[in-house]
Amino acid sequence: MVRGLVVLGGSSHPQLTETICNHLGIPPAKALLAKFSVGETRVEIEESVRGKDVFILQSGGGKVNDHLMEMLIMVSACKTASARRVTVVLPLFPYSRQSDIPYNKTGAPLTKGPAQAQLKADYTFNSRPQTPYPGQANASHHHHGHQHNNGSNGLHKSFSRMQIEDLDNGITPRRKDTLDSVKSEKSDKGDYFGESKLHHSTSSSSMQINGIGTEAGTHSNSQYSSQPPPFEPQRGYKQWVAQAGTLVADLVTCAGADHVITMDLHDPQYQGFFDIPVDNLYGRHLLRKYIQYQIPNYQQAVIVSPDAGGAKRATAIADQLGMPFALIHKERRPTQITDRQNATMMLVGDVANRTAILIDDLADTSNTITRAAKLLKKEGAMTVYALVTHGVLSGDAIERINASALDKVVVTNSVDQAENKRKCPKLEVLEVGNVFAEAIRRVHHGESISVLFHYD
Ligand SMILES: O=P(O)(O)OC[C@H]1O[C@H](OP(=O)(O)OP(=O)(O)O)[C@H](O)[C@@H]1O
């Protein structure tokens, strides 16, 4: 019996809550989790959590948005009820795939027109107008004086990080506060930065952005002809996708969470999006154990990463077990934006007459692993396993696996697998409840959890 510890399970994964509570020797806390008929989430914590150390468990699969909302409300409810500390335990962190560049279903880069490529090529990090220097200062003061300085300050503020990053990503910069001008320009065939609108724009930010082009233009053309051409906002509207990962990280913190425990984040750098501690447990130990104990003659097998993004994860296992490694390079340039099937796959390494073991962090549509398996069999692999930490397996993923060249798919129950297991004879599920229970116990007692990163 652990005192002061409360485990509260969301509706995403009751079985995992139960397993964790069994390991900890405590019953799950009572809460009412329901929905109003309109669809809004309703949460009532039915026991006192005042002064308690509360762990809220929710996973990222299934109805991910509902579960996220429910978790946020649960955190807020516990905080309001004076919980001493609230830790969210998210075995699969929702939205963590949308942490960096705007996520696109095809995995293909967002539209990058020739004009934009040119814009990027021409872009320099020199501030424009230039930082004044002796001899030149008079000229600019003389004519533009105070106004010029304002422009320069505004430039540093509005044009610094956001736009440089956007240019790197090949995306037309756009800010929230330019929305008004976007709306008004919709009628003009999406001519977002159209010159005709330049002077009519009322949004301060878009005025600044446009102003940079014109003001800097005056200066660089008349005075410094050796300078690169001025920044010219591009004509036409480019799609923009929100960086939802950042928002979700903010929401979790803002709801009142003090600590996050998760596993195999798609991008480990996502931890840096939080101002609160994030413990990112590894699922690779479970996968490695499976290889050692469940795959016959594993020493003769080869570990394969189905895409370059996961190579580090897969090599870590290959190195630990002293096994050979191969890589599938996913060429992400499908001819049509919706046509992922066209992305070609290329194998680097030898799998002929061997057992191939695919390692990845997650399988969602399972396109990646099924297509990789097809390629591996074509290249002579005898048996193909796929070992993935998070079996999201949405849509028709199970049907796809059943019909694929994969011989076995091994996932953890970071996402509930009860239904999937029934439908998929190739599926094997590894239990993560004990790992999370141990992490919770250690965090509660203020013990180090680094042992969970290194255990054998
Ligand atoms: O089952 P699927 O629907 O095919 O999705 C699974 C793939 O998606 C993730 O990578 P992602 O495509 O996000 O790209 P990345 O590895 O380049 O980040 C993940 O690492 C898998 O490789």
PDB file of C-alpha atoms in Angstrom, residues 106-390:
ATOM      1  CA  THR A 106       2.186  11.860 -47.115  1.00  0.00           C
ATOM      2  CA  GLY A 107       5.293  12.725 -45.216  1.00  0.00           C
ATOM      3  CA  ALA A 108       6.187  14.744 -48.285  1.00  0.00           C
ATOM      4  CA  PRO A 109       7.520  18.223 -47.849  1.00  0.00           C
ATOM      5  CA  LEU A 110       4.938  20.940 -48.149  1.00  0.00           C
ATOM      6  CA  THR A 111       4.575  22.660 -51.508  1.00  0.00           C
ATOM      7  CA  LYS A 112       7.743  24.348 -52.522  1.00  0.00           C
ATOM      8  CA  GLY A 113       7.393  26.343 -55.724  1.00  0.00           C
ATOM      9  CA  PRO A 114      10.379  27.416 -57.782  1.00  0.00           C
ATOM     10  CA  ALA A 115       9.837  31.018 -56.694  1.00  0.00           C
ATOM     11  CA  GLN A 116      10.061  29.966 -53.094  1.00  0.00           C
ATOM     12  CA  ALA A 117      13.186  27.962 -53.666  1.00  0.00           C
ATOM     13  CA  GLN A 118      14.657  31.067 -55.241  1.00  0.00           C
ATOM     14  CA  LEU A 119      13.532  33.114 -52.263  1.00  0.00           C
ATOM     15  CA  LYS A 120      15.313  30.716 -49.961  1.00  0.00           C
ATOM     16  CA  ALA A 121      18.453  30.737 -52.091  1.00  0.00           C
ATOM     17  CA  ASP A 122      18.540  34.513 -52.060  1.00  0.00           C
ATOM     18  CA  TYR A 123      17.853  34.840 -48.396  1.00  0.00           C
ATOM     19  CA  THR A 124      20.604  35.987 -46.099  1.00  0.00           C
ATOM     20  CA  PHE A 125      20.556  36.426 -42.382  1.00  0.00           C
ATOM     21  CA  ASN A 126      21.795  40.001 -42.637  1.00  0.00           C
ATOM     22  CA  SER A 127      19.334  42.379 -41.120  1.00  0.00           C
ATOM     23  CA  ARG A 128      17.771  44.765 -43.557  1.00  0.00           C
ATOM     24  CA  PRO A 129      17.945  47.703 -43.329  1.00  0.00           C
ATOM     25  CA  GLN A 130      21.494  47.239 -42.217  1.00  0.00           C
ATOM     26  CA  THR A 131      22.694  48.020 -38.755  1.00  0.00           C
ATOM     27  CA  PRO A 132      23.819  51.633 -39.047  1.00  0.00           C
ATOM     28  CA  TYR A 133      27.578  52.180 -39.051  1.00  0.00           C
ATOM     29  CA  PRO A 134      29.684  55.346 -38.836  1.00  0.00           C
ATOM     30  CA  GLY A 135      29.431  57.450 -41.942  1.00  0.00           C
ATOM     31  CA  GLN A 136      26.188  55.859 -42.963  1.00  0.00           C
ATOM     32  CA  ALA A 137      24.212  56.859 -39.888  1.00  0.00           C
ATOM     33  CA  ASN A 138      23.749  60.440 -41.047  1.00  0.00           C
ATOM     34  CA  ALA A 139      22.212  59.512 -44.305  1.00  0.00           C
ATOM     35  CA  SER A 140      19.469  57.423 -42.801  1.00  0.00           C
ATOM     36  CA  HIS A 141      18.807  59.825 -39.937  1.00  0.00           C
ATOM     37  CA  HIS A 142      18.655  62.646 -42.354  1.00  0.00           C
ATOM     38  CA  HIS A 143      15.830  61.279 -44.332  1.00  0.00           C
ATOM     39  CA  HIS A 144      13.904  58.730 -42.346  1.00  0.00           C
ATOM     40  CA  GLY A 145      15.058  59.632 -38.886  1.00  0.00           C
ATOM     41  CA  HIS A 146      12.988  58.206 -36.113  1.00  0.00           C
ATOM     42  CA  GLN A 147      10.686  56.354 -38.398  1.00  0.00           C
ATOM     43  CA  HIS A 148      13.531  54.366 -39.803  1.00  0.00           C
ATOM     44  CA  ASN A 149      14.616  53.213 -36.391  1.00  0.00           C
ATOM     45  CA  ASN A 150      11.138  52.074 -35.627  1.00  0.00           C
ATOM     46  CA  GLY A 151      11.104  50.090 -38.782  1.00  0.00           C
ATOM     47  CA  SER A 152      14.333  48.465 -37.851  1.00  0.00           C
ATOM     48  CA  ASN A 153      13.104  47.497 -34.395  1.00  0.00           C
ATOM     49  CA  GLY A 154       9.883  46.223 -35.794  1.00  0.00           C
ATOM     50  CA  LEU A 155      11.835  44.181 -38.244  1.00  0.00           C
ATOM     51  CA  HIS A 156      13.842  42.468 -35.568  1.00  0.00           C
ATOM     52  CA  LYS A 157      10.710  41.636 -33.687  1.00  0.00           C
ATOM     53  CA  SER A 158       8.426  40.527 -36.419  1.00  0.00           C
ATOM     54  CA  PHE A 159      10.840  39.137 -38.910  1.00  0.00           C
ATOM     55  CA  SER A 160      13.358  37.346 -36.812  1.00  0.00           C
ATOM     56  CA  ARG A 161      12.821  33.775 -35.703  1.00  0.00           C
ATOM     57  CA  MET A 162       9.433  32.955 -37.029  1.00  0.00           C
ATOM     58  CA  GLN A 163      10.145  33.966 -40.563  1.00  0.00           C
ATOM     59  CA  ILE A 164      13.645  32.619 -40.770  1.00  0.00           C
ATOM     60  CA  GLU A 165      12.326  29.264 -39.654  1.00  0.00           C
ATOM     61  CA  ASP A 166       9.499  29.466 -42.129  1.00  0.00           C
ATOM     62  CA  LEU A 167      11.854  30.230 -44.927  1.00  0.00           C
ATOM     63  CA  ASP A 168      13.915  27.239 -43.958  1.00  0.00           C
ATOM     64  CA  ASN A 169      10.846  25.084 -44.170  1.00  0.00           C
ATOM     65  CA  GLY A 170       9.902  26.542 -47.480  1.00  0.00           C
ATOM     66  CA  ILE A 171       6.640  27.928 -46.193  1.00  0.00           C
ATOM     67  CA  THR A 172       5.250  31.349 -46.781  1.00  0.00           C
ATOM     68  CA  PRO A 173       5.305  33.130 -43.458  1.00  0.00           C
ATOM     69  CA  ARG A 174       2.004  33.933 -41.910  1.00  0.00           C
ATOM     70  CA  ARG A 175       1.019  35.052 -38.493  1.00  0.00           C
ATOM     71  CA  LYS A 176      -2.136  34.850 -36.502  1.00  0.00           C
ATOM     72  CA  ASP A 177      -2.586  38.575 -36.569  1.00  0.00           C
ATOM     73  CA  THR A 178      -2.560  38.706 -40.331  1.00  0.00           C
ATOM     74  CA  LEU A 179      -5.722  36.634 -40.457  1.00  0.00           C
ATOM     75  CA  ASP A 180      -7.858  39.670 -41.069  1.00  0.00           C
ATOM     76  CA  SER A 181      -5.981  40.630 -44.141  1.00  0.00           C
ATOM     77  CA  VAL A 182      -6.093  37.035 -45.333  1.00  0.00           C
ATOM     78  CA  LYS A 183      -9.839  37.006 -45.016  1.00  0.00           C
ATOM     79  CA  SER A 184     -10.221  40.225 -46.858  1.00  0.00           C
ATOM     80  CA  GLU A 185      -7.982  38.994 -49.619  1.00  0.00           C
ATOM     81  CA  LYS A 186      -9.645  35.663 -50.106  1.00  0.00           C
ATOM     82  CA  SER A 187     -11.872  37.162 -52.730  1.00  0.00           C
ATOM     83  CA  ASP A 188      -8.780  38.175 -54.602  1.00  0.00           C
ATOM     84  CA  LYS A 189      -7.948  34.553 -55.457  1.00  0.00           C
ATOM     85  CA  GLY A 190      -5.889  34.192 -52.336  1.00  0.00           C
ATOM     86  CA  ASP A 191      -3.448  36.907 -53.276  1.00  0.00           C
ATOM     87  CA  TYR A 192      -2.218  37.043 -49.706  1.00  0.00           C
ATOM     88  CA  PHE A 193       0.697  39.379 -50.127  1.00  0.00           C
ATOM     89  CA  GLY A 194      -0.610  41.103 -53.233  1.00  0.00           C
ATOM     90  CA  GLU A 195       0.963  44.475 -53.792  1.00  0.00           C
ATOM     91  CA  SER A 196      -2.367  46.130 -54.469  1.00  0.00           C
ATOM     92  CA  LYS A 197      -3.376  45.249 -50.924  1.00  0.00           C
ATOM     93  CA  LEU A 198      -0.179  46.464 -49.429  1.00  0.00           C
ATOM     94  CA  HIS A 199      -1.349  49.927 -48.642  1.00  0.00           C
ATOM     95  CA  HIS A 200      -4.871  48.926 -47.654  1.00  0.00           C
ATOM     96  CA  SER A 201      -3.804  46.440 -45.047  1.00  0.00           C
ATOM     97  CA  THR A 202      -4.848  47.397 -41.551  1.00  0.00           C
ATOM     98  CA  SER A 203      -3.069  44.614 -39.705  1.00  0.00           C
ATOM     99  CA  SER A 204      -0.001  45.988 -37.975  1.00  0.00           C
ATOM    100  CA  SER A 205       1.942  42.836 -38.429  1.00  0.00           C
ATOM    101  CA  SER A 206       1.270  42.462 -42.106  1.00  0.00           C
ATOM    102  CA  MET A 207       2.086  46.107 -42.564  1.00  0.00           C
ATOM    103  CA  GLN A 208       5.410  45.498 -40.957  1.00  0.00           C
ATOM    104  CA  ILE A 209       6.080  42.498 -43.089  1.00  0.00           C
ATOM    105  CA  ASN A 210       5.180  44.302 -46.248  1.00  0.00           C
ATOM    106  CA  GLY A 211       6.997  47.353 -45.030  1.00  0.00           C
ATOM    107  CA  ILE A 212      10.204  45.412 -44.805  1.00  0.00           C
ATOM    108  CA  GLY A 213      10.104  44.747 -48.494  1.00  0.00           C
ATOM    109  CA  THR A 214       9.491  48.306 -49.528  1.00  0.00           C
ATOM    110  CA  GLU A 215      11.585  50.144 -46.998  1.00  0.00           C
ATOM    111  CA  ALA A 216      14.534  47.843 -47.259  1.00  0.00           C
ATOM    112  CA  GLY A 217      14.179  48.011 -50.992  1.00  0.00           C
ATOM    113  CA  THR A 218      14.621  51.760 -51.004  1.00  0.00           C
ATOM    114  CA  HIS A 219      17.728  51.503 -48.937  1.00  0.00           C
ATOM    115  CA  SER A 220      19.463  48.632 -50.554  1.00  0.00           C
ATOM    116  CA  ASN A 221      18.744  49.762 -54.087  1.00  0.00           C
ATOM    117  CA  SER A 222      19.765  53.349 -53.637  1.00  0.00           C
ATOM    118  CA  GLN A 223      22.654  52.967 -51.246  1.00  0.00           C
ATOM    119  CA  TYR A 224      24.086  49.469 -51.119  1.00  0.00           C
ATOM    120  CA  SER A 225      23.847  47.913 -54.518  1.00  0.00           C
ATOM    121  CA  SER A 226      26.112  45.055 -53.454  1.00  0.00           C
ATOM    122  CA  GLN A 227      23.432  43.883 -51.013  1.00  0.00           C
ATOM    123  CA  PRO A 228      21.199  40.965 -51.962  1.00  0.00           C
ATOM    124  CA  PRO A 229      17.815  41.934 -53.341  1.00  0.00           C
ATOM    125  CA  PRO A 230      15.230  42.871 -50.723  1.00  0.00           C
ATOM    126  CA  PHE A 231      12.819  40.397 -49.242  1.00  0.00           C
ATOM    127  CA  GLU A 232       9.792  40.263 -51.474  1.00  0.00           C
ATOM    128  CA  PRO A 233       6.834  38.454 -50.005  1.00  0.00           C
ATOM    129  CA  GLN A 234       5.639  35.901 -52.447  1.00  0.00           C
ATOM    130  CA  ARG A 235       2.411  36.246 -54.318  1.00  0.00           C
ATOM    131  CA  GLY A 236      -0.264  33.632 -53.908  1.00  0.00           C
ATOM    132  CA  TYR A 237      -1.475  31.641 -50.946  1.00  0.00           C
ATOM    133  CA  LYS A 238       0.443  28.690 -49.581  1.00  0.00           C
ATOM    134  CA  GLN A 239      -1.079  26.137 -47.299  1.00  0.00           C
ATOM    135  CA  TRP A 240      -0.232  26.467 -43.668  1.00  0.00           C
ATOM    136  CA  VAL A 241      -0.504  23.755 -41.073  1.00  0.00           C
ATOM    137  CA  ALA A 242      -0.413  24.482 -37.364  1.00  0.00           C
ATOM    138  CA  GLN A 243       2.328  23.091 -35.191  1.00  0.00           C
ATOM    139  CA  ALA A 244      -0.131  21.241 -33.039  1.00  0.00           C
ATOM    140  CA  GLY A 245       2.521  19.514 -30.948  1.00  0.00           C
ATOM    141  CA  THR A 246       3.497  22.851 -29.442  1.00  0.00           C
ATOM    142  CA  LEU A 247      -0.097  23.668 -28.634  1.00  0.00           C
ATOM    143  CA  VAL A 248      -0.695  20.305 -26.962  1.00  0.00           C
ATOM    144  CA  ALA A 249       2.453  20.678 -24.862  1.00  0.00           C
ATOM    145  CA  ASP A 250       1.208  24.089 -23.762  1.00  0.00           C
ATOM    146  CA  LEU A 251      -2.268  22.751 -23.013  1.00  0.00           C
ATOM    147  CA  VAL A 252      -0.925  19.980 -20.795  1.00  0.00           C
ATOM    148  CA  THR A 253       1.148  22.447 -18.804  1.00  0.00           C
ATOM    149  CA  CYS A 254      -1.578  25.066 -18.719  1.00  0.00           C
ATOM    150  CA  ALA A 255      -4.161  22.551 -17.444  1.00  0.00           C
ATOM    151  CA  GLY A 256      -1.899  22.158 -14.426  1.00  0.00           C
ATOM    152  CA  ALA A 257       0.239  19.072 -15.009  1.00  0.00           C
ATOM    153  CA  ASP A 258       3.478  19.135 -13.017  1.00  0.00           C
ATOM    154  CA  HIS A 259       5.185  16.190 -14.661  1.00  0.00           C
ATOM    155  CA  VAL A 260       4.838  13.949 -17.725  1.00  0.00           C
ATOM    156  CA  ILE A 261       5.707  10.282 -18.052  1.00  0.00           C
ATOM    157  CA  THR A 262       5.618   8.848 -21.547  1.00  0.00           C
ATOM    158  CA  MET A 263       7.338   6.258 -23.714  1.00  0.00           C
ATOM    159  CA  ASP A 264       9.267   6.302 -26.985  1.00  0.00           C
ATOM    160  CA  LEU A 265       8.368   9.803 -28.098  1.00  0.00           C
ATOM    161  CA  HIS A 266       8.349   9.897 -31.869  1.00  0.00           C
ATOM    162  CA  ASP A 267      10.770  12.785 -31.658  1.00  0.00           C
ATOM    163  CA  PRO A 268      12.719  12.856 -28.383  1.00  0.00           C
ATOM    164  CA  GLN A 269      13.272  16.579 -28.855  1.00  0.00           C
ATOM    165  CA  TYR A 270       9.582  17.047 -28.154  1.00  0.00           C
ATOM    166  CA  GLN A 271      10.561  16.945 -24.478  1.00  0.00           C
ATOM    167  CA  GLY A 272      12.055  20.373 -24.974  1.00  0.00           C
ATOM    168  CA  PHE A 273       8.585  21.777 -25.707  1.00  0.00           C
ATOM    169  CA  PHE A 274       7.696  21.467 -22.041  1.00  0.00           C
ATOM    170  CA  ASP A 275       8.594  23.619 -19.082  1.00  0.00           C
ATOM    171  CA  ILE A 276       7.846  20.704 -16.761  1.00  0.00           C
ATOM    172  CA  PRO A 277       9.872  17.486 -16.386  1.00  0.00           C
ATOM    173  CA  VAL A 278       9.210  14.831 -19.030  1.00  0.00           C
ATOM    174  CA  ASP A 279      10.335  11.255 -18.470  1.00  0.00           C
ATOM    175  CA  ASN A 280      10.545   9.484 -21.793  1.00  0.00           C
ATOM    176  CA  LEU A 281      10.791   5.772 -21.019  1.00  0.00           C
ATOM    177  CA  TYR A 282      12.238   3.410 -23.584  1.00  0.00           C
ATOM    178  CA  GLY A 283      10.211   0.608 -25.065  1.00  0.00           C
ATOM    179  CA  ARG A 284      13.273  -0.824 -26.730  1.00  0.00           C
ATOM    180  CA  HIS A 285      14.130  -3.057 -23.780  1.00  0.00           C
ATOM    181  CA  LEU A 286      10.853  -4.883 -24.174  1.00  0.00           C
ATOM    182  CA  LEU A 287      11.463  -5.269 -27.899  1.00  0.00           C
ATOM    183  CA  ARG A 288      15.015  -6.433 -27.327  1.00  0.00           C
ATOM    184  CA  LYS A 289      13.884  -9.040 -24.838  1.00  0.00           C
ATOM    185  CA  TYR A 290      11.336 -10.300 -27.303  1.00  0.00           C
ATOM    186  CA  ILE A 291      14.068 -10.751 -29.897  1.00  0.00           C
ATOM    187  CA  GLN A 292      16.334 -12.555 -27.438  1.00  0.00           C
ATOM    188  CA  TYR A 293      13.749 -14.902 -26.045  1.00  0.00           C
ATOM    189  CA  GLN A 294      11.113 -15.318 -28.743  1.00  0.00           C
ATOM    190  CA  ILE A 295      12.888 -15.239 -32.083  1.00  0.00           C
ATOM    191  CA  PRO A 296      14.710 -18.484 -32.855  1.00  0.00           C
ATOM    192  CA  ASN A 297      18.364 -18.050 -33.902  1.00  0.00           C
ATOM    193  CA  TYR A 298      18.086 -14.317 -33.563  1.00  0.00           C
ATOM    194  CA  GLN A 299      21.846 -13.958 -33.913  1.00  0.00           C
ATOM    195  CA  GLN A 300      21.446 -14.879 -37.574  1.00  0.00           C
ATOM    196  CA  ALA A 301      18.676 -12.365 -38.120  1.00  0.00           C
ATOM    197  CA  VAL A 302      19.052  -8.778 -39.282  1.00  0.00           C
ATOM    198  CA  ILE A 303      17.563  -5.661 -37.693  1.00  0.00           C
ATOM    199  CA  VAL A 304      15.920  -3.335 -40.221  1.00  0.00           C
ATOM    200  CA  SER A 305      14.805   0.247 -39.776  1.00  0.00           C
ATOM    201  CA  PRO A 306      11.904   0.971 -42.137  1.00  0.00           C
ATOM    202  CA  ASP A 307      12.849   4.617 -42.435  1.00  0.00           C
ATOM    203  CA  ALA A 308      15.830   6.819 -41.808  1.00  0.00           C
ATOM    204  CA  GLY A 309      14.009   8.617 -38.979  1.00  0.00           C
ATOM    205  CA  GLY A 310      14.047   5.478 -36.850  1.00  0.00           C
ATOM    206  CA  ALA A 311      17.578   4.345 -37.686  1.00  0.00           C
ATOM    207  CA  LYS A 312      18.992   5.419 -34.330  1.00  0.00           C
ATOM    208  CA  ARG A 313      16.354   3.478 -32.438  1.00  0.00           C
ATOM    209  CA  ALA A 314      16.932   0.340 -34.492  1.00  0.00           C
ATOM    210  CA  THR A 315      20.737   0.491 -34.398  1.00  0.00           C
ATOM    211  CA  ALA A 316      20.611   0.794 -30.612  1.00  0.00           C
ATOM    212  CA  ILE A 317      18.987  -2.648 -30.469  1.00  0.00           C
ATOM    213  CA  ALA A 318      21.233  -4.119 -33.182  1.00  0.00           C
ATOM    214  CA  ASP A 319      24.341  -2.894 -31.335  1.00  0.00           C
ATOM    215  CA  GLN A 320      23.203  -4.247 -28.000  1.00  0.00           C
ATOM    216  CA  LEU A 321      22.566  -7.659 -29.478  1.00  0.00           C
ATOM    217  CA  GLY A 322      25.552  -7.608 -31.835  1.00  0.00           C
ATOM    218  CA  MET A 323      23.290  -8.106 -34.835  1.00  0.00           C
ATOM    219  CA  PRO A 324      23.671  -6.824 -38.405  1.00  0.00           C
ATOM    220  CA  PHE A 325      21.634  -3.842 -39.483  1.00  0.00           C
ATOM    221  CA  ALA A 326      19.901  -2.768 -42.687  1.00  0.00           C
ATOM    222  CA  LEU A 327      17.998   0.375 -43.564  1.00  0.00           C
ATOM    223  CA  ILE A 328      15.082   1.112 -45.812  1.00  0.00           C
ATOM    224  CA  HIS A 329      15.198   4.515 -47.333  1.00  0.00           C
ATOM    225  CA  LYS A 330      11.739   5.924 -47.851  1.00  0.00           C
ATOM    226  CA  GLU A 331      11.822   8.278 -50.790  1.00  0.00           C
ATOM    227  CA  ARG A 332       9.142  10.730 -49.798  1.00  0.00           C
ATOM    228  CA  ARG A 333       8.342  12.383 -53.025  1.00  0.00           C
ATOM    229  CA  PRO A 334       5.055  10.937 -54.126  1.00  0.00           C
ATOM    230  CA  THR A 335       3.773  12.299 -57.406  1.00  0.00           C
ATOM    231  CA  GLN A 336       0.468  13.234 -55.859  1.00  0.00           C
ATOM    232  CA  ILE A 337       0.112  14.728 -52.458  1.00  0.00           C
ATOM    233  CA  THR A 338      -2.420  12.098 -51.384  1.00  0.00           C
ATOM    234  CA  ASP A 339      -0.554   9.190 -52.892  1.00  0.00           C
ATOM    235  CA  ARG A 340       1.756   7.736 -50.307  1.00  0.00           C
ATOM    236  CA  GLN A 341       1.893   4.456 -52.181  1.00  0.00           C
ATOM    237  CA  ASN A 342       4.090   6.119 -54.733  1.00  0.00           C
ATOM    238  CA  ALA A 343       6.820   6.818 -52.256  1.00  0.00           C
ATOM    239  CA  THR A 344       9.509   4.358 -53.281  1.00  0.00           C
ATOM    240  CA  MET A 345      11.436   2.275 -50.808  1.00  0.00           C
ATOM    241  CA  MET A 346      15.013   1.249 -51.180  1.00  0.00           C
ATOM    242  CA  LEU A 347      16.906  -1.288 -49.101  1.00  0.00           C
ATOM    243  CA  VAL A 348      20.443  -0.581 -47.954  1.00  0.00           C
ATOM    244  CA  GLY A 349      21.963  -3.781 -46.574  1.00  0.00           C
ATOM    245  CA  ASP A 350      21.612  -7.523 -47.029  1.00  0.00           C
ATOM    246  CA  VAL A 351      18.634  -9.552 -45.868  1.00  0.00           C
ATOM    247  CA  ALA A 352      18.770 -12.528 -48.240  1.00  0.00           C
ATOM    248  CA  ASN A 353      18.026 -15.865 -46.556  1.00  0.00           C
ATOM    249  CA  ARG A 354      17.731 -14.262 -43.166  1.00  0.00           C
ATOM    250  CA  THR A 355      15.034 -13.410 -40.723  1.00  0.00           C
ATOM    251  CA  ALA A 356      14.395  -9.653 -40.923  1.00  0.00           C
ATOM    252  CA  ILE A 357      13.248  -7.750 -37.846  1.00  0.00           C
ATOM    253  CA  LEU A 358      11.709  -4.361 -38.515  1.00  0.00           C
ATOM    254  CA  ILE A 359      11.974  -1.923 -35.608  1.00  0.00           C
ATOM    255  CA  ASP A 360       9.935   1.284 -35.427  1.00  0.00           C
ATOM    256  CA  ASP A 361       8.353   3.515 -32.828  1.00  0.00           C
ATOM    257  CA  LEU A 362       4.824   3.286 -34.109  1.00  0.00           C
ATOM    258  CA  ALA A 363       2.576   1.767 -36.715  1.00  0.00           C
ATOM    259  CA  ASP A 364      -0.455   3.856 -37.542  1.00  0.00           C
ATOM    260  CA  THR A 365      -1.906   2.934 -40.915  1.00  0.00           C
ATOM    261  CA  SER A 366       0.804   0.235 -40.975  1.00  0.00           C
ATOM    262  CA  ASN A 367       1.662   1.299 -44.492  1.00  0.00           C
ATOM    263  CA  THR A 368       5.302   1.639 -43.564  1.00  0.00           C
ATOM    264  CA  ILE A 369       5.773  -1.827 -42.085  1.00  0.00           C
ATOM    265  CA  THR A 370       3.655  -3.693 -44.636  1.00  0.00           C
ATOM    266  CA  ARG A 371       5.422  -2.077 -47.560  1.00  0.00           C
ATOM    267  CA  ALA A 372       8.782  -2.659 -45.927  1.00  0.00           C
ATOM    268  CA  ALA A 373       7.896  -6.330 -45.427  1.00  0.00           C
ATOM    269  CA  LYS A 374       7.001  -6.678 -49.081  1.00  0.00           C
ATOM    270  CA  LEU A 375      10.356  -5.227 -50.063  1.00  0.00           C
ATOM    271  CA  LEU A 376      12.261  -7.409 -47.600  1.00  0.00           C
ATOM    272  CA  LYS A 377      10.627 -10.563 -48.919  1.00  0.00           C
ATOM    273  CA  LYS A 378      11.407  -9.470 -52.451  1.00  0.00           C
ATOM    274  CA  GLU A 379      15.031  -9.057 -51.410  1.00  0.00           C
ATOM    275  CA  GLY A 380      15.093 -12.619 -50.113  1.00  0.00           C
ATOM    276  CA  ALA A 381      14.202 -12.372 -46.429  1.00  0.00           C
ATOM    277  CA  MET A 382      12.793 -15.661 -45.130  1.00  0.00           C
ATOM    278  CA  THR A 383      10.655 -14.365 -42.285  1.00  0.00           C
ATOM    279  CA  VAL A 384       9.701 -10.793 -41.460  1.00  0.00           C
ATOM    280  CA  TYR A 385       8.865  -9.557 -37.978  1.00  0.00           C
ATOM    281  CA  ALA A 386       7.765  -6.030 -37.178  1.00  0.00           C
ATOM    282  CA  LEU A 387       8.434  -4.838 -33.633  1.00  0.00           C
ATOM    283  CA  VAL A 388       6.886  -1.484 -32.864  1.00  0.00           C
ATOM    284  CA  THR A 389       6.350   0.195 -29.515  1.00  0.00           C
ATOM    285  CA  HIS A 390       3.043   1.876 -30.257  1.00  0.00           C
TER     286      HIS A 390
END
